[in-house]
Short mmCIF file of C-alpha atoms in Angstrom, two decimals:
data_model
loop_
_atom_site.label_atom_id
_atom_site.label_comp_id
_atom_site.label_asym_id
_atom_site.label_seq_id
_atom_site.Cartn_x
_atom_site.Cartn_y
_atom_site.Cartn_z
CA UNK A 12 3.21 -20.21 -51.96
CA UNK A 13 4.51 -20.84 -48.56
CA UNK A 14 4.02 -24.46 -47.15
CA UNK A 15 4.02 -24.18 -43.16
CA UNK A 16 4.10 -27.84 -41.44
CA UNK A 17 0.78 -28.94 -39.58
CA UNK A 18 0.83 -31.21 -36.37
CA UNK A 19 -2.25 -33.21 -35.37
CA UNK A 20 -3.35 -32.82 -31.78
CA UNK A 21 -5.40 -36.10 -30.34
CA UNK A 22 -7.71 -35.49 -28.22
CA UNK A 23 -9.95 -37.21 -25.23
CA UNK A 24 -13.13 -37.77 -27.32
CA UNK A 25 -10.44 -39.43 -30.33
CA UNK A 26 -10.60 -36.29 -32.27
CA UNK A 27 -8.10 -35.12 -34.16
CA UNK A 28 -7.11 -32.10 -35.07
CA UNK A 29 -5.11 -30.14 -37.52
CA UNK A 30 -2.95 -27.31 -36.61
CA UNK A 31 -0.25 -25.17 -37.86
CA UNK A 32 3.05 -25.79 -36.03
CA UNK A 33 3.41 -22.31 -35.44
CA UNK A 34 -0.22 -22.04 -33.60
CA UNK A 35 0.87 -25.76 -32.36
CA UNK A 36 3.36 -24.34 -30.31
CA UNK A 37 2.06 -21.77 -28.64
CA UNK A 38 1.34 -24.28 -25.63
CA UNK A 39 4.48 -25.15 -23.99
CA UNK A 40 3.79 -28.61 -23.64
CA UNK A 41 3.46 -29.00 -26.97
CA UNK A 42 6.53 -27.35 -28.19
CA UNK A 43 8.63 -29.66 -25.83
CA UNK A 44 6.57 -32.73 -27.02
CA UNK A 45 7.57 -32.01 -30.44
CA UNK A 46 11.42 -31.25 -29.34
CA UNK A 47 11.56 -33.87 -27.39
CA UNK A 48 10.06 -35.89 -30.67
CA UNK A 49 7.12 -37.04 -29.35
CA UNK A 50 5.19 -36.50 -32.31
CA UNK A 51 5.65 -38.17 -34.77
CA UNK A 52 2.30 -39.50 -35.99
CA UNK A 53 -0.17 -37.26 -33.65
CA UNK A 54 0.44 -35.35 -29.84
CA UNK A 55 -1.53 -36.64 -27.15
CA UNK A 56 -3.84 -34.56 -25.00
CA UNK A 57 -6.10 -37.35 -23.37
CA UNK A 58 -7.70 -35.28 -20.29
CA UNK A 59 -9.03 -32.27 -22.86
CA UNK A 60 -12.59 -32.56 -24.09
CA UNK A 61 -12.98 -31.53 -28.10
CA UNK A 62 -15.40 -28.36 -26.61
CA UNK A 63 -12.53 -26.86 -24.55
CA UNK A 64 -9.49 -27.85 -27.07
CA UNK A 65 -11.01 -26.16 -29.83
CA UNK A 66 -11.79 -23.22 -28.16
CA UNK A 67 -7.88 -23.33 -26.89
CA UNK A 68 -6.42 -23.52 -30.19
CA UNK A 69 -8.99 -20.98 -31.45
CA UNK A 70 -7.00 -18.63 -28.73
CA UNK A 71 -3.98 -19.69 -29.81
CA UNK A 72 -4.54 -19.33 -33.80
CA UNK A 73 -5.87 -15.50 -32.85
CA UNK A 74 -2.24 -15.03 -30.78
CA UNK A 75 -0.26 -15.64 -33.74
CA UNK A 76 -2.11 -14.68 -36.51
CA UNK A 77 -2.06 -11.07 -34.83
CA UNK A 78 1.28 -9.26 -35.81
CA UNK A 79 2.80 -7.99 -32.30
CA UNK A 80 3.30 -4.71 -32.98
CA UNK A 81 2.49 -1.74 -30.26
CA UNK A 82 -0.15 -0.41 -33.14
CA UNK A 83 -3.08 0.58 -31.08
CA UNK A 84 -6.01 -1.15 -33.57
CA UNK A 85 -3.75 -4.75 -32.95
CA UNK A 86 -3.64 -4.22 -29.21
CA UNK A 87 -7.71 -3.24 -29.33
CA UNK A 88 -8.43 -5.74 -31.65
CA UNK A 89 -6.51 -8.87 -29.30
CA UNK A 90 -8.09 -6.84 -26.03
CA UNK A 91 -12.06 -7.56 -27.55
CA UNK A 92 -10.97 -10.95 -28.50
CA UNK A 93 -9.88 -12.00 -25.69
CA UNK A 94 -12.99 -10.05 -23.51
CA UNK A 95 -15.20 -11.90 -25.48
CA UNK A 96 -13.74 -15.00 -25.24
CA UNK A 97 -13.46 -15.24 -21.19
CA UNK A 98 -17.17 -14.27 -21.47
CA UNK A 99 -17.78 -18.50 -20.62
CA UNK A 100 -20.08 -20.35 -18.19
CA UNK A 101 -17.89 -21.05 -15.34
CA UNK A 102 -18.14 -24.78 -16.19
CA UNK A 103 -16.40 -23.63 -19.51
CA UNK A 104 -13.92 -21.80 -17.39
CA UNK A 105 -13.35 -24.57 -15.25
CA UNK A 106 -12.22 -26.97 -17.55
CA UNK A 107 -10.18 -24.53 -19.80
CA UNK A 108 -7.91 -23.33 -16.39
CA UNK A 109 -7.37 -27.03 -16.19
CA UNK A 110 -6.62 -27.47 -19.78
CA UNK A 111 -4.39 -24.52 -20.32
CA UNK A 112 -2.50 -25.19 -17.26
CA UNK A 113 -1.50 -28.37 -18.15
CA UNK A 114 -0.87 -26.89 -22.10
CA UNK A 115 0.90 -24.56 -20.44
CA UNK A 116 0.01 -21.66 -22.33
CA UNK A 117 1.49 -18.81 -19.95
CA UNK A 118 -0.62 -15.59 -21.90
CA UNK A 119 -4.16 -17.47 -21.69
CA UNK A 120 -3.32 -18.54 -18.19
CA UNK A 121 -2.79 -15.37 -16.79
CA UNK A 122 -5.90 -14.15 -18.27
CA UNK A 123 -8.38 -16.88 -17.09
CA UNK A 124 -6.71 -16.09 -13.99
CA UNK A 125 -7.59 -12.30 -13.98
CA UNK A 126 -11.24 -13.82 -14.71
CA UNK A 127 -11.26 -15.82 -11.83
CA UNK A 128 -10.14 -12.91 -9.96
CA UNK A 129 -12.45 -10.61 -11.27
CA UNK A 130 -15.25 -12.61 -10.51
CA UNK A 131 -14.30 -12.42 -6.94
CA UNK A 132 -13.96 -8.51 -6.44
CA UNK A 133 -16.06 -6.30 -5.75
CA UNK A 134 -18.47 -8.90 -4.31
CA UNK A 135 -20.64 -8.03 -1.01
CA UNK A 136 -21.18 -10.36 1.61
CA UNK A 137 -24.28 -11.12 0.27
CA UNK A 138 -23.69 -11.69 -3.34
CA UNK A 139 -20.56 -14.15 -2.17
CA UNK A 140 -23.49 -16.40 0.51
CA UNK A 141 -25.28 -16.76 -3.17
CA UNK A 142 -22.30 -17.89 -4.80
CA UNK A 143 -21.54 -20.25 -1.80
CA UNK A 144 -24.80 -21.57 -2.42
CA UNK A 145 -25.20 -22.30 -5.44
CA UNK A 146 -21.48 -23.65 -5.72
CA UNK A 147 -22.20 -25.43 -2.79
CA UNK A 148 -18.67 -24.87 -1.10
CA UNK A 149 -17.24 -25.78 1.99
CA UNK A 150 -17.45 -22.87 4.64
CA UNK A 151 -14.54 -22.80 6.35
CA UNK A 152 -15.05 -21.43 9.90
CA UNK A 153 -12.23 -19.27 9.77
CA UNK A 154 -14.17 -16.67 7.74
CA UNK A 155 -15.78 -15.28 11.09
CA UNK A 156 -12.34 -14.60 12.38
CA UNK A 157 -11.76 -12.52 9.47
CA UNK A 158 -15.48 -10.96 9.59
CA UNK A 159 -13.93 -9.28 12.39
CA UNK A 160 -11.35 -7.76 12.03
CA UNK A 161 -13.95 -5.60 9.30
CA UNK A 162 -16.49 -5.50 11.13
CA UNK A 163 -17.80 -2.12 9.60
CA UNK A 164 -20.43 0.31 11.08
CA UNK A 165 -21.72 2.93 7.86
CA UNK A 166 -22.26 6.46 8.94
CA UNK B 25 -26.41 -19.45 -12.73
CA UNK B 26 -26.27 -23.06 -13.51
CA UNK B 27 -22.95 -25.05 -12.62
CA UNK B 28 -22.10 -28.32 -11.52
CA UNK B 29 -18.56 -27.05 -11.55
CA UNK B 30 -16.56 -27.77 -7.86
CA UNK B 31 -14.26 -24.69 -7.76
CA UNK B 32 -13.01 -26.00 -4.10
CA UNK B 33 -11.43 -29.38 -6.23
CA UNK B 34 -9.03 -26.45 -8.00
CA UNK B 35 -5.07 -27.24 -7.34
CA UNK B 36 -3.40 -25.57 -4.93
CA UNK B 37 -0.87 -23.70 -7.41
CA UNK B 38 -3.87 -22.38 -9.77
CA UNK B 39 -5.35 -21.22 -6.38
CA UNK B 40 -2.29 -19.28 -4.76
CA UNK B 41 -1.72 -18.09 -9.01
CA UNK B 42 -5.63 -16.12 -8.46
CA UNK B 43 -4.97 -14.91 -6.00
CA UNK B 44 -2.62 -13.12 -6.99
CA UNK B 45 -4.21 -11.41 -9.35
CA UNK B 46 -6.02 -9.45 -6.78
CA UNK B 47 -5.35 -6.55 -5.97
CA UNK B 48 -7.50 -5.47 -2.86
CA UNK B 49 -7.48 -6.36 0.35
CA UNK B 50 -11.04 -6.65 0.86
CA UNK B 51 -11.27 -9.08 -2.37
CA UNK B 52 -8.06 -11.33 -0.45
CA UNK B 53 -9.66 -11.72 2.05
CA UNK B 54 -13.04 -12.81 0.88
CA UNK B 55 -11.23 -15.20 -1.65
CA UNK B 56 -9.55 -16.69 1.36
CA UNK B 57 -12.93 -17.67 3.09
CA UNK B 58 -14.38 -18.93 -0.11
CA UNK B 59 -13.90 -22.26 1.74
CA UNK B 60 -11.08 -24.03 3.61
CA UNK B 61 -8.66 -25.47 0.32
CA UNK B 62 -9.12 -22.08 -1.26
CA UNK B 63 -7.70 -20.84 2.48
CA UNK B 64 -4.59 -23.73 2.46
CA UNK B 65 -3.44 -22.60 -0.83
CA UNK B 66 -3.10 -18.86 -0.09
CA UNK B 67 -0.71 -17.11 2.54
CA UNK B 68 -2.72 -15.35 5.62
CA UNK B 69 -0.33 -11.98 4.57
CA UNK B 70 -0.23 -11.69 1.31
CA UNK B 71 2.96 -9.74 0.15
CA UNK B 72 1.94 -9.34 -3.53
CA UNK B 73 -1.01 -6.44 -2.94
CA UNK B 74 0.08 -3.03 -3.77
CA UNK B 75 0.12 -0.37 -1.41
CA UNK B 76 -3.80 -0.10 -0.47
CA UNK B 77 -5.77 2.96 -0.45
CA UNK B 78 -5.03 4.71 2.72
CA UNK B 79 -7.79 4.65 5.80
CA UNK B 80 -8.17 8.15 7.47
CA UNK B 81 -7.63 7.74 11.35
CA UNK B 82 -10.05 9.67 13.22
CA UNK B 83 -9.12 11.39 16.50
CA UNK B 84 -10.23 10.48 19.25
CA UNK B 85 -14.39 11.11 19.62
CA UNK B 86 -15.97 13.15 22.24
CA UNK B 87 -17.90 10.84 23.59
CA UNK B 88 -15.55 7.98 24.42
CA UNK B 89 -16.63 7.08 27.66
CA UNK B 90 -17.33 3.26 27.28
CA UNK B 91 -15.79 2.87 23.90
CA UNK B 92 -12.69 4.17 24.67
CA UNK B 93 -10.52 1.27 23.30
CA UNK B 94 -12.02 1.73 19.82
CA UNK B 95 -10.64 4.08 16.61
CA UNK B 96 -12.19 4.69 13.66
CA UNK B 97 -10.94 4.88 10.56
CA UNK B 98 -12.45 5.69 7.61
CA UNK B 99 -12.63 3.88 4.35
CA UNK B 100 -12.46 5.62 1.14
CA UNK B 101 -13.39 2.86 -1.35
CA UNK B 102 -16.13 1.52 0.47
CA UNK B 103 -17.64 5.19 2.18
CA UNK B 104 -17.81 3.41 5.77
CA UNK B 105 -16.22 3.91 9.06
CA UNK B 106 -14.56 0.63 10.61
CA UNK B 107 -14.12 0.21 14.12
CA UNK B 108 -11.16 -0.99 15.42
CA UNK B 109 -10.33 -2.17 18.68
CA UNK B 110 -6.77 -0.27 19.98
CA UNK B 111 -6.37 0.38 23.15
CA UNK B 112 -2.77 0.94 22.63
CA UNK B 113 -3.46 4.03 21.23
CA UNK B 114 -4.86 5.71 23.65
CA UNK B 115 -5.04 9.42 24.29
CA UNK B 116 -1.60 9.60 26.86
CA UNK B 117 0.03 8.55 24.51
CA UNK B 118 1.64 10.43 21.18
CA UNK B 119 1.59 9.39 17.51
CA UNK B 120 4.80 10.41 15.29
CA UNK B 121 4.48 8.25 12.42
CA UNK B 122 2.04 5.69 9.83
CA UNK B 123 4.34 4.15 7.40
CA UNK B 124 3.99 0.72 5.38
CA UNK B 125 0.17 -0.11 7.18
CA UNK B 126 2.30 0.50 10.93
CA UNK B 127 1.70 3.08 13.65
CA UNK B 128 4.34 4.76 15.97
CA UNK B 129 4.12 5.89 19.46
CA UNK B 130 5.25 7.99 21.87
CA UNK B 131 4.51 7.60 25.91
CA UNK B 132 5.76 8.59 28.81
CA UNK B 133 8.04 6.57 29.28
CA UNK B 134 11.06 6.28 27.16
CA UNK B 135 9.54 3.32 24.87
CA UNK B 136 8.53 3.39 21.29
CA UNK B 137 6.86 1.75 20.20
CA UNK B 138 4.96 -0.10 16.78
CA UNK B 139 1.77 -1.00 16.21
CA UNK B 140 -0.71 -2.57 12.93
CA UNK B 141 -4.37 -1.52 13.77
CA UNK B 142 -5.17 -4.70 11.38
CA UNK B 143 -3.32 -6.90 13.08
CA UNK B 144 -2.82 -5.93 16.54
CA UNK B 145 1.09 -6.63 16.28
CA UNK B 146 3.26 -4.51 18.19
CA UNK B 147 7.04 -4.45 19.16
CA UNK B 148 9.32 -1.62 20.37
CA UNK B 149 12.30 0.50 18.73
CA UNK B 150 14.45 1.52 20.53
CA UNK B 151 14.16 4.10 23.37
CA UNK B 152 13.89 7.49 23.03
CA UNK B 153 17.14 7.56 25.54
CA UNK B 154 19.09 5.68 23.17
CA UNK B 155 19.46 8.80 21.16
CA UNK B 156 23.17 9.83 21.02
CA UNK B 157 22.25 13.35 22.33
CA UNK B 158 20.59 12.25 25.39
CA UNK B 159 22.86 12.01 28.50
CA UNK B 160 20.90 10.90 31.36
CA UNK B 161 17.66 9.59 32.01
CA UNK B 162 16.33 9.36 35.21
CA UNK B 163 12.91 9.22 37.04
CA UNK B 164 13.71 10.57 40.16
CA UNK B 165 14.56 14.03 38.39
CA UNK B 166 10.43 15.14 38.29
CA UNK B 167 10.10 17.41 35.42
CA UNK B 168 13.24 17.07 34.09
CA UNK B 169 13.59 13.09 33.67
CA UNK B 170 15.75 13.34 30.41
CA UNK B 171 19.45 15.10 30.59
CA UNK B 172 20.49 16.30 26.65
CA UNK B 173 22.95 17.88 25.34
CA UNK B 174 23.27 20.28 22.38
CA UNK B 175 25.15 19.40 18.90
CA UNK B 176 28.14 21.15 19.80
CA UNK B 177 28.30 18.91 22.68
CA UNK B 178 28.95 22.26 25.21
CA UNK B 179 25.86 22.99 26.46
CA UNK B 180 23.14 20.99 28.48
CA UNK B 181 19.00 20.98 29.42
CA UNK B 182 16.72 19.17 30.79
CA UNK B 183 13.32 17.78 29.59
CA UNK B 184 10.96 16.33 31.49
CA UNK B 185 8.99 13.08 30.40
CA UNK B 186 5.74 14.94 28.66
CA UNK B 187 8.23 17.26 26.70
CA UNK B 188 9.94 14.38 25.53
CA UNK B 189 7.10 13.07 24.29
CA UNK B 190 5.33 15.77 22.48
CA UNK B 191 8.40 17.49 20.63
CA UNK B 192 11.43 14.82 20.36
CA UNK B 193 10.45 13.18 17.88
CA UNK B 194 8.82 14.97 14.32
CA UNK B 195 7.80 11.99 12.08
CA UNK B 196 9.58 8.36 12.25
CA UNK B 197 9.42 6.99 8.70
CA UNK B 198 10.29 3.13 7.45
CA UNK B 199 12.20 1.73 4.54
CA UNK B 200 9.44 -1.26 4.60
CA UNK B 201 7.29 -2.76 6.28
CA UNK B 202 8.39 -3.58 10.25
CA UNK B 203 7.00 -6.81 10.48
CA UNK B 204 8.79 -9.58 12.54
CA UNK B 205 8.95 -12.05 9.69
CA UNK B 206 10.00 -9.99 7.03
CA UNK B 207 13.76 -8.88 6.23
CA UNK B 208 15.32 -5.99 7.43
CA UNK B 209 13.91 -3.02 7.89
CA UNK B 210 15.36 0.48 9.35
CA UNK B 211 13.79 3.60 10.86
CA UNK B 212 14.43 7.11 10.36
CA UNK B 213 13.26 9.71 12.48
CA UNK B 214 13.32 13.64 12.17
CA UNK B 215 14.26 15.15 15.40
CA UNK B 216 12.46 17.78 16.34
CA UNK B 217 14.37 20.23 18.28
CA UNK B 218 17.93 20.19 16.47
CA UNK B 219 16.88 18.88 12.84
CA UNK B 220 18.42 16.01 13.37
CA UNK B 221 18.50 12.44 11.51
CA UNK B 222 18.22 9.50 13.16
CA UNK B 223 18.33 6.20 12.06
CA UNK B 224 18.00 2.11 13.74
CA UNK B 225 17.72 -1.15 12.62
CA UNK B 226 15.15 -3.93 12.78
CA UNK B 227 16.24 -4.97 15.89
CA UNK B 228 18.83 -2.59 17.28
CA UNK B 229 19.62 -1.53 20.47
CA UNK B 230 20.44 2.19 19.46
CA UNK B 231 19.07 5.67 17.48
CA UNK B 232 22.27 6.95 15.40
CA UNK B 233 21.95 9.86 13.69
CA UNK B 234 23.01 10.37 10.51
CA UNK B 235 25.66 13.25 10.13
CA UNK B 236 26.06 16.19 8.15
CA UNK B 237 22.19 16.28 7.28
CA UNK B 238 20.84 18.42 10.20
CA UNK B 239 19.53 20.74 7.64
CA UNK B 240 16.87 18.40 5.90
CA UNK B 241 14.60 18.18 8.03
CA UNK B 242 11.16 18.76 6.58
CA UNK B 243 10.27 15.49 5.65
CA UNK B 244 11.69 12.05 4.62
CA UNK B 245 11.27 9.43 2.26
CA UNK B 246 11.88 5.89 1.20
CA UNK B 247 12.89 5.59 -2.14
CA UNK B 248 14.75 3.54 -4.80
CA UNK B 249 16.76 1.78 -1.38
CA UNK B 250 17.46 5.11 -0.07
CA UNK B 251 16.47 7.61 2.76
CA UNK B 252 15.77 11.15 0.68
CA UNK B 253 14.98 13.84 3.26
CA UNK B 254 14.46 17.43 1.91
CA UNK B 255 14.92 21.04 3.83
CA UNK B 256 12.60 23.99 3.55
CA UNK B 257 14.53 25.01 0.22
CA UNK B 258 14.31 22.11 -1.61
CA UNK B 259 18.13 20.79 -1.01
CA UNK B 260 17.74 16.45 -0.45
CA UNK B 261 20.43 14.39 1.60
CA UNK B 262 20.27 11.01 0.07
CA UNK B 263 20.87 9.09 3.07
CA UNK B 264 21.89 5.54 2.40
CA UNK B 265 21.38 3.73 5.35
CA UNK B 266 20.69 -0.18 4.48
CA UNK B 267 23.18 -2.20 3.97
CA UNK B 268 26.81 -2.85 5.11
CA UNK B 269 29.14 0.72 5.27
CA UNK B 270 32.94 -0.34 6.10
CA UNK B 271 33.71 2.75 8.54
CA UNK B 272 30.25 2.42 10.36
CA UNK B 273 29.09 5.61 9.07
CA UNK B 274 26.14 5.76 6.61
CA UNK B 275 26.69 7.49 3.09
CA UNK B 276 25.31 10.48 2.91
CA UNK B 277 25.26 12.88 -0.73
CA UNK B 278 23.59 15.79 -0.80
CA UNK B 279 21.62 16.98 -3.81
CA UNK B 280 22.09 20.54 -4.66
CA UNK B 281 18.78 22.18 -6.11
CA UNK B 282 18.00 26.12 -7.39
CA UNK B 283 16.62 27.56 -4.30
CA UNK B 284 12.51 26.65 -3.85
CA UNK B 285 11.29 29.54 -1.88
CA UNK B 286 7.46 30.04 -0.90
CA UNK B 287 5.96 27.40 0.92
CA UNK B 288 5.17 26.49 4.43
CA UNK B 289 5.41 23.30 4.29
CA UNK B 290 7.15 20.08 2.61
CA UNK B 291 6.67 16.87 1.74
CA UNK B 292 8.66 14.43 -0.14
CA UNK B 293 7.02 11.82 -2.49
CA UNK B 294 8.36 8.52 -5.06
CA UNK B 295 6.11 7.71 -6.81
CA UNK B 296 8.16 4.74 -9.08
CA UNK B 297 11.35 5.99 -10.04
CA UNK B 298 10.68 9.62 -9.74
CA UNK B 299 10.76 11.59 -6.67
CA UNK B 300 8.38 14.55 -6.06
CA UNK B 301 8.09 18.02 -3.86
CA UNK B 302 4.93 18.77 -2.83
CA UNK B 303 5.08 22.59 -1.23
CA UNK B 304 1.83 23.32 0.86
CA UNK B 305 0.81 26.79 1.85
CA UNK B 306 -1.31 27.21 4.30
CA UNK B 307 -2.98 30.86 4.82
CA UNK B 308 -2.68 31.75 8.67
CA UNK B 309 -5.14 33.92 10.06
CA UNK B 310 -5.49 34.49 13.83
CA UNK B 311 -5.26 31.67 16.14
CA UNK B 312 -6.61 29.49 13.31
CA UNK B 313 -5.22 28.81 9.88
CA UNK B 314 -5.62 26.24 6.64
CA UNK B 315 -4.95 25.34 3.50
CA UNK B 316 -4.71 26.93 0.45
CA UNK B 317 -3.12 25.37 -2.13
CA UNK B 318 0.09 22.90 -3.14
CA UNK B 319 2.65 23.15 -5.52
CA UNK B 320 4.26 19.76 -7.22
CA UNK B 321 7.47 19.57 -8.41
CA UNK B 322 9.80 16.78 -9.58
CA UNK B 323 13.23 16.29 -9.53
CA UNK B 324 14.74 15.96 -12.54
CA UNK B 325 18.83 16.23 -13.93
CA UNK B 326 19.30 18.88 -16.37
CA UNK B 327 22.47 21.40 -16.12
CA UNK B 328 22.16 20.34 -12.72
CA UNK B 329 19.83 19.03 -10.42
CA UNK B 330 16.31 21.14 -10.62
CA UNK B 331 12.53 20.82 -9.12
CA UNK B 332 10.66 20.78 -12.48
CA UNK B 333 6.81 22.51 -11.82
CA UNK B 334 4.71 19.30 -12.28
CA UNK B 335 1.31 20.81 -13.52
CA UNK B 336 -0.82 17.30 -13.42
CA UNK B 337 -0.55 13.79 -11.84
CA UNK B 338 -2.69 12.34 -14.26
CA UNK B 339 -3.79 9.23 -12.89
CA UNK B 340 -2.21 9.63 -9.54
CA UNK B 341 -3.54 10.57 -5.93
CA UNK B 342 -0.75 11.64 -3.34
CA UNK B 343 -1.86 11.36 0.56
CA UNK B 344 0.15 13.95 2.84
CA UNK B 345 0.34 14.94 6.18
CA UNK B 346 1.90 13.01 9.10
CA UNK B 347 2.16 10.20 7.78
CA UNK B 348 5.02 9.04 5.75
CA UNK B 349 3.70 10.43 2.58
CA UNK B 350 2.29 8.25 -0.29
CA UNK B 351 1.68 7.85 -3.98
CA UNK B 352 -1.37 6.16 -4.84
CA UNK B 353 -2.92 4.81 -8.87
CA UNK B 354 -6.55 6.43 -8.77
CA UNK B 355 -7.94 3.63 -10.99
CA UNK B 356 -7.05 0.25 -9.09
CA UNK B 357 -9.55 1.93 -6.48
CA UNK B 358 -12.70 3.19 -6.32
CA UNK B 359 -13.19 6.12 -4.11
CA UNK B 360 -10.08 7.56 -5.24
CA UNK B 361 -10.09 10.56 -7.88
CA UNK B 362 -6.57 11.50 -10.10
CA UNK B 363 -5.01 14.28 -9.87
CA UNK B 364 -5.85 15.30 -6.42
CA UNK B 365 -3.49 15.30 -3.34
CA UNK B 366 -5.35 14.39 -0.16
CA UNK B 367 -3.76 15.51 3.30
CA UNK B 368 -4.20 16.17 6.73
CA UNK B 369 -3.81 18.32 9.14
CA UNK B 370 -0.06 18.95 9.73
CA UNK B 371 1.11 22.66 11.32
CA UNK B 372 3.17 21.98 13.96
CA UNK B 373 3.74 25.35 14.74
CA UNK B 374 0.97 25.43 16.94
CA UNK B 375 0.60 24.10 19.90
CA UNK B 376 -2.19 22.23 19.08
CA UNK B 377 -5.04 23.25 21.90
CA UNK B 378 -4.42 27.08 21.15
CA UNK B 379 -6.04 26.53 17.61
CA UNK B 380 -9.48 27.08 16.39
CA UNK B 381 -11.82 26.25 13.68
CA UNK B 382 -11.90 22.92 11.97
CA UNK B 383 -9.05 20.48 11.10
CA UNK B 384 -7.04 21.51 8.18
CA UNK B 385 -7.40 18.60 5.94
CA UNK B 386 -8.87 18.14 2.50
CA UNK B 387 -9.26 17.44 -1.49
CA UNK B 388 -6.99 19.07 -3.75
CA UNK B 389 -7.69 19.54 -6.89
CA UNK B 390 -4.14 20.19 -8.79
CA UNK B 391 -6.17 20.73 -11.63
CA UNK B 392 -8.77 23.77 -10.95
CA UNK B 393 -6.46 24.51 -7.61
CA UNK B 394 -9.63 24.05 -5.28
CA UNK B 395 -9.74 22.42 -1.86
CA UNK B 396 -12.84 20.64 -1.30
CA UNK B 397 -14.10 18.94 2.14
CA UNK B 398 -12.99 14.99 2.67
CA UNK B 399 -16.55 12.90 2.11
CA UNK B 400 -16.39 11.93 5.89
CA UNK B 401 -15.72 15.43 7.19
CA UNK B 402 -20.05 16.52 7.19
CA UNK B 403 -20.67 19.15 9.56
CA UNK B 404 -22.90 16.21 11.88
CA UNK B 405 -20.59 14.50 11.82
CA UNK B 406 -17.68 16.32 13.29
CA UNK B 407 -16.63 19.82 14.62
CA UNK B 408 -13.37 21.36 15.79
CA UNK B 409 -10.34 20.48 16.36
CA UNK B 410 -9.35 17.20 18.42
CA UNK B 411 -6.34 15.66 19.47
CA UNK B 412 -4.84 13.73 17.68
CA UNK B 413 -5.27 14.99 14.37
CA UNK B 414 -6.99 12.58 11.87
CA UNK B 415 -3.86 10.67 9.47
CA UNK B 416 -3.88 8.32 6.74
CA UNK B 417 -3.00 5.11 6.93
CA UNK B 418 -2.11 2.56 4.62
CA UNK B 419 -3.99 -0.60 5.85
CA UNK B 420 -1.89 -3.60 5.83
CA UNK B 421 -2.21 -7.28 6.73
CA UNK B 422 1.65 -7.39 7.51
#
């Protein structure tokens, strides 16, 4: 039986999450806080909601628990987990990117960047227009110039 | 999709990091047109994009009367034709290179210029009269404007403006994008008549010959920091031109392999750390020719250097022709299939006007050994050869 040290994370809603230290140090921000001795009682994360923090912890846990091997099954399992993990609504993704950026979890950050980039990829101008309309983005006048570069004619 | 999220509020460094995950130009341009904040946070000229899937630049079409400044570019991934205004690419000029998204043009003056069709940025390379074997240029000697000397230096001969434009340079290849903003770039030209290799660097005034490399003039590619040139029989000259060399002479070393016999044209392709030799076989008929086969080899060191036969390219597709050869990972781009060679007409032996039939271009399947037509070449759209032949160009925003 082994005892692993636990760390307490206290978030925006005042909730506390108890996690194993090995999971808690996945976010570099927390790792540095512990090293700097700021983690006596609990680590404050005032700008992260419970929903987002529990998602982040879930991701860190999964990646810590999965053995770091080149084994095909382990890799496929992680890939599948990541794939399902980012199947979230835009609101969650937005909050996630801010939280993960603050927490500085490189792997998860990369995953979210790629997810958002994939949302832009391959959109037709009509689909983009729809997204813009729904999200009320500010439409830049430079778009006219970029459209000129790609004035296309289908044959 | 319901959301109350304002994505335009994202921090600049996050926006930039997301943009870095995009691999395709069009996606990057769309990304930058989302909103003002996203546009501000991303660079206008993305340097991180990998080499894009080449477009096919068409010859001038037959009804070019009113719109002769428009050139057509076919995109394999979109299955679309883009019309771009490019008056610089008129018929009085001759194109002699397509490298890193830039086209090299010669005209009936000594000038040599490069232009990026997408950005229309243009600048000059040293003129033809700055080649070491050009001893004199005078516009008053009509029809014999250029005076050149042979390699030995003992015989002088003359060339007209047109002759120099048409046949002096075979191909120009760059070490990196010849854009002004970037670091140093080097250009290497294959001189047709003598088989010399000549180079110049960014901002240079003259072309200089690479000594001792005359035989290796079939094709040139920039690979692992040096220019690699190949002879008809597979010998490689490695020209270390970039950087400083103490006595003013670039270092040239040779890689001697087993004799590569057979085939009508050789191409060199840089594929990551590996150097490929692509041999093209033509079927020559009466006033017509067409490609029937390609064979691919890779340079390996095993009891000496040798060209080892490559039977499949897996996910890679090669683009060869008058352009600087390019290897593309097919799964990164729609419309591109792996294990294929996309080729254009490149047979310079024949005066172009004298050849019949259609352009010699298509897609070669390494697995089946067959040639298929390119998707844009339907009977309806195009017939017969036209000057200049089509060429691959990798679209680039810088």
